[in-house]
């Protein structure tokens, strides 16, 4: 069974960049839904194995990928944000790596911003470490589980599903993305990078 994470800040802490109403629905209803559904699928998979009836195996494994990835990405998303007043900064190690792989922090930020704008339909944008390439890349993700590079480690994720911005920003995706930069918790991003065996 998987568990919901506690929000690492009060529900109104990300205002004005990410308002209370959006965060409340996103965390309490939508994220909870992914965690609950993932647990339900895990139970059904166990039951399936115990009973030796694999009729639903295709559907359950596909659902596990979707719901489980939804649970994982939302956890990463909520944890890689923080109050704007936290004033976190990139570690020297990650800054050097970003400079090496993207040319400069500005180039990285520009690519991540432009990339987020063009995520198709419901999806995510991610800064990832790709172990097999030994470099950082940015990936657009469709739904929660499509368009990955196997083995990649997400460092920074941005939810581009409409439910993540529509209440506050309507269809103005660029404004939502611009606001996001104010509430990135770079300490958390640094920590994820530190935990990778390069
Ligand atoms: Mn979401």
CSV table of C-alpha atoms and ligand atoms in Angstrom, one decimal:
chain,number,residue,atom,x,y,z
A,1,UNK,CA,0.0,0.0,0.0
A,2,UNK,CA,1.2,3.5,-0.7
A,3,UNK,CA,0.5,6.5,1.4
A,4,UNK,CA,-0.3,10.2,0.7
A,5,UNK,CA,2.4,12.6,1.7
A,6,UNK,CA,1.6,15.5,4.0
A,7,UNK,CA,1.8,18.8,2.3
A,8,UNK,CA,5.2,20.3,3.4
A,9,UNK,CA,3.6,23.7,3.8
A,10,UNK,CA,0.2,25.2,4.7
A,11,UNK,CA,-2.5,25.0,2.1
A,12,UNK,CA,-2.4,28.8,1.3
A,13,UNK,CA,1.5,29.0,1.5
A,14,UNK,CA,2.0,29.2,-2.3
A,15,UNK,CA,-0.2,32.3,-2.8
A,16,UNK,CA,-0.4,34.4,-4.8
A,17,UNK,CA,1.4,32.2,-7.4
A,18,UNK,CA,-0.7,29.1,-6.7
A,19,UNK,CA,-3.9,29.8,-4.9
A,20,UNK,CA,-5.5,28.0,-2.0
A,21,UNK,CA,-8.5,26.8,-3.9
A,22,UNK,CA,-6.5,25.2,-6.6
A,23,UNK,CA,-4.1,23.6,-4.2
A,24,UNK,CA,-6.9,22.3,-2.0
A,25,UNK,CA,-8.7,20.5,-4.8
A,26,UNK,CA,-5.4,19.3,-6.3
A,27,UNK,CA,-4.1,17.8,-3.1
A,28,UNK,CA,-7.2,16.8,-1.2
A,29,UNK,CA,-9.2,15.4,-4.0
A,30,UNK,CA,-7.2,14.7,-7.1
A,31,UNK,CA,-4.0,13.5,-5.5
A,32,UNK,CA,-5.9,11.4,-3.0
A,33,UNK,CA,-7.8,9.9,-5.9
A,34,UNK,CA,-4.6,8.6,-7.5
A,35,UNK,CA,-3.3,7.2,-4.2
A,36,UNK,CA,-6.6,5.5,-3.4
A,37,UNK,CA,-7.0,4.1,-6.9
A,38,UNK,CA,-3.4,2.8,-6.9
A,39,UNK,CA,-4.0,1.0,-3.7
A,40,UNK,CA,-7.2,-0.5,-5.1
A,41,UNK,CA,-5.3,-1.8,-8.1
A,42,UNK,CA,-2.6,-3.3,-5.9
A,43,UNK,CA,-5.2,-5.1,-4.0
A,44,UNK,CA,-6.8,-6.4,-7.1
A,45,UNK,CA,-3.5,-7.6,-8.5
A,46,UNK,CA,-2.8,-9.5,-5.3
A,47,UNK,CA,-6.3,-11.1,-5.4
A,48,UNK,CA,-5.8,-12.0,-9.1
A,49,UNK,CA,-2.6,-13.8,-8.2
A,50,UNK,CA,-4.1,-15.6,-5.2
A,51,UNK,CA,-7.1,-16.7,-7.3
A,52,UNK,CA,-5.1,-17.6,-10.4
A,53,UNK,CA,-7.6,-15.7,-12.5
A,54,UNK,CA,-5.7,-13.5,-14.9
A,55,UNK,CA,-8.6,-12.3,-17.0
A,56,UNK,CA,-8.1,-8.6,-15.9
A,57,UNK,CA,-4.3,-8.6,-16.0
A,58,UNK,CA,-4.0,-6.4,-19.1
A,59,UNK,CA,-6.3,-3.7,-17.7
A,60,UNK,CA,-4.9,-3.8,-14.2
A,61,UNK,CA,-1.3,-3.4,-15.2
A,62,UNK,CA,-2.2,-0.6,-17.6
A,63,UNK,CA,-4.2,1.1,-14.8
A,64,UNK,CA,-1.3,0.6,-12.4
A,65,UNK,CA,1.0,2.5,-14.7
A,66,UNK,CA,-1.5,5.4,-15.1
A,67,UNK,CA,-2.8,5.7,-11.5
A,68,UNK,CA,0.5,4.9,-9.9
A,69,UNK,CA,2.5,7.4,-12.0
A,70,UNK,CA,-0.2,9.9,-11.1
A,71,UNK,CA,0.4,9.3,-7.4
A,72,UNK,CA,4.2,9.5,-7.9
A,73,UNK,CA,4.3,12.6,-10.0
A,74,UNK,CA,1.9,14.5,-7.7
A,75,UNK,CA,4.0,13.7,-4.7
A,76,UNK,CA,7.1,15.0,-6.6
A,77,UNK,CA,5.2,18.1,-7.7
A,78,UNK,CA,3.9,19.1,-4.2
A,79,UNK,CA,7.4,18.5,-2.8
A,80,UNK,CA,9.2,20.5,-5.3
A,81,UNK,CA,7.3,23.7,-4.5
A,82,UNK,CA,7.6,25.9,-1.4
A,83,UNK,CA,6.6,29.4,-0.2
A,84,UNK,CA,8.1,32.1,-2.3
A,85,UNK,CA,9.7,33.5,0.9
A,86,UNK,CA,11.9,30.4,1.3
A,87,UNK,CA,14.3,31.9,-1.2
A,88,UNK,CA,16.0,28.5,-2.0
A,89,UNK,CA,18.8,28.4,-4.5
A,90,UNK,CA,20.4,25.8,-6.7
A,91,UNK,CA,23.5,24.0,-5.3
A,92,UNK,CA,26.8,24.7,-7.0
A,93,UNK,CA,26.9,21.1,-8.1
A,94,UNK,CA,23.5,21.2,-9.9
A,95,UNK,CA,24.2,24.6,-11.3
A,96,UNK,CA,27.4,23.3,-12.8
A,97,UNK,CA,25.6,20.3,-14.3
A,98,UNK,CA,22.8,22.5,-15.7
A,99,UNK,CA,25.4,24.8,-17.2
A,100,UNK,CA,27.2,21.8,-18.7
A,101,UNK,CA,24.1,20.2,-20.2
A,102,UNK,CA,22.0,23.2,-21.2
A,103,UNK,CA,24.7,25.9,-21.8
A,104,UNK,CA,23.5,28.1,-18.9
A,105,UNK,CA,20.7,28.3,-16.3
A,106,UNK,CA,18.9,30.9,-18.5
A,107,UNK,CA,18.9,28.4,-21.4
A,108,UNK,CA,17.6,25.6,-19.2
A,109,UNK,CA,14.9,27.9,-17.9
A,110,UNK,CA,14.0,29.0,-21.4
A,111,UNK,CA,13.8,25.4,-22.6
A,112,UNK,CA,11.7,24.3,-19.6
A,113,UNK,CA,9.3,27.2,-20.0
A,114,UNK,CA,8.8,26.7,-23.8
A,115,UNK,CA,8.6,22.9,-23.3
A,116,UNK,CA,5.9,23.3,-20.7
A,117,UNK,CA,3.8,25.5,-22.9
A,118,UNK,CA,3.6,22.8,-25.6
A,119,UNK,CA,2.9,19.7,-23.5
A,120,UNK,CA,0.1,18.1,-25.4
A,121,UNK,CA,-3.3,17.7,-23.7
A,122,UNK,CA,-3.0,16.4,-20.2
A,123,UNK,CA,0.6,15.9,-19.1
A,124,UNK,CA,3.7,17.0,-17.3
A,125,UNK,CA,7.0,18.7,-18.0
A,126,UNK,CA,10.1,17.3,-16.2
A,127,UNK,CA,13.7,18.0,-15.7
A,128,UNK,CA,15.3,14.5,-15.5
A,129,UNK,CA,18.6,12.9,-15.0
A,130,UNK,CA,19.1,10.2,-17.6
A,131,UNK,CA,21.5,7.6,-16.1
A,132,UNK,CA,22.2,5.9,-19.4
A,133,UNK,CA,23.1,9.2,-21.1
A,134,UNK,CA,24.8,10.6,-18.0
A,135,UNK,CA,23.1,13.9,-18.5
A,136,UNK,CA,20.2,16.1,-17.7
A,137,UNK,CA,17.3,16.4,-20.1
A,138,UNK,CA,13.8,17.9,-20.2
A,139,UNK,CA,10.9,15.6,-21.1
A,140,UNK,CA,7.3,16.3,-21.9
A,141,UNK,CA,5.0,13.6,-20.5
A,142,UNK,CA,1.5,12.8,-21.7
A,143,UNK,CA,-1.0,11.7,-19.1
A,144,UNK,CA,1.2,10.5,-16.2
A,145,UNK,CA,3.2,7.7,-17.8
A,146,UNK,CA,3.8,8.2,-21.5
A,147,UNK,CA,6.9,9.6,-23.2
A,148,UNK,CA,9.7,8.7,-20.7
A,149,UNK,CA,13.3,7.6,-21.1
A,150,UNK,CA,13.6,4.4,-19.1
A,151,UNK,CA,15.4,4.8,-15.9
A,152,UNK,CA,15.3,8.6,-15.8
A,153,UNK,CA,15.1,10.3,-12.4
A,154,UNK,CA,12.8,13.3,-12.2
A,155,UNK,CA,14.4,16.3,-10.4
A,156,UNK,CA,11.7,19.0,-11.1
A,157,UNK,CA,8.2,18.3,-12.3
A,158,UNK,CA,5.5,20.7,-13.4
A,159,UNK,CA,1.9,19.6,-13.7
A,160,UNK,CA,0.5,20.7,-17.0
A,161,UNK,CA,-3.0,19.2,-16.7
A,162,UNK,CA,-5.7,21.8,-16.9
A,163,UNK,CA,-6.8,21.0,-13.4
A,164,UNK,CA,-3.5,22.4,-12.1
A,165,UNK,CA,-4.0,25.9,-13.4
A,166,UNK,CA,-7.5,26.5,-14.9
A,167,UNK,CA,-9.2,27.7,-11.7
A,168,UNK,CA,-6.6,30.4,-11.2
A,169,UNK,CA,-5.1,31.1,-14.7
A,170,UNK,CA,-7.9,29.9,-17.0
A,171,UNK,CA,-6.3,29.1,-20.3
A,172,UNK,CA,-3.2,31.3,-19.7
A,173,UNK,CA,-0.6,28.5,-19.5
A,174,UNK,CA,2.4,30.9,-19.9
A,175,UNK,CA,1.3,32.9,-16.8
A,176,UNK,CA,1.0,29.7,-14.7
A,177,UNK,CA,4.4,28.6,-15.9
A,178,UNK,CA,5.9,32.0,-15.1
A,179,UNK,CA,4.4,32.0,-11.7
A,180,UNK,CA,5.8,28.5,-11.0
A,181,UNK,CA,9.4,29.8,-11.1
A,182,UNK,CA,8.6,31.8,-7.9
A,183,UNK,CA,7.6,28.8,-5.9
A,184,UNK,CA,10.2,26.2,-7.0
A,185,UNK,CA,11.9,24.6,-3.9
A,186,UNK,CA,15.4,24.4,-5.2
A,187,UNK,CA,16.5,22.8,-2.0
A,188,UNK,CA,14.4,19.8,-2.8
A,189,UNK,CA,15.7,19.7,-6.4
A,190,UNK,CA,19.3,19.8,-5.1
A,191,UNK,CA,18.5,17.0,-2.7
A,192,UNK,CA,17.1,14.8,-5.4
A,193,UNK,CA,20.2,15.4,-7.5
A,194,UNK,CA,22.5,14.7,-4.5
A,195,UNK,CA,20.7,11.3,-4.1
A,196,UNK,CA,21.6,10.2,-7.6
A,197,UNK,CA,24.6,8.0,-8.1
A,198,UNK,CA,26.3,9.7,-11.0
B,1,LIG,MN1,-2.5,17.2,-11.1
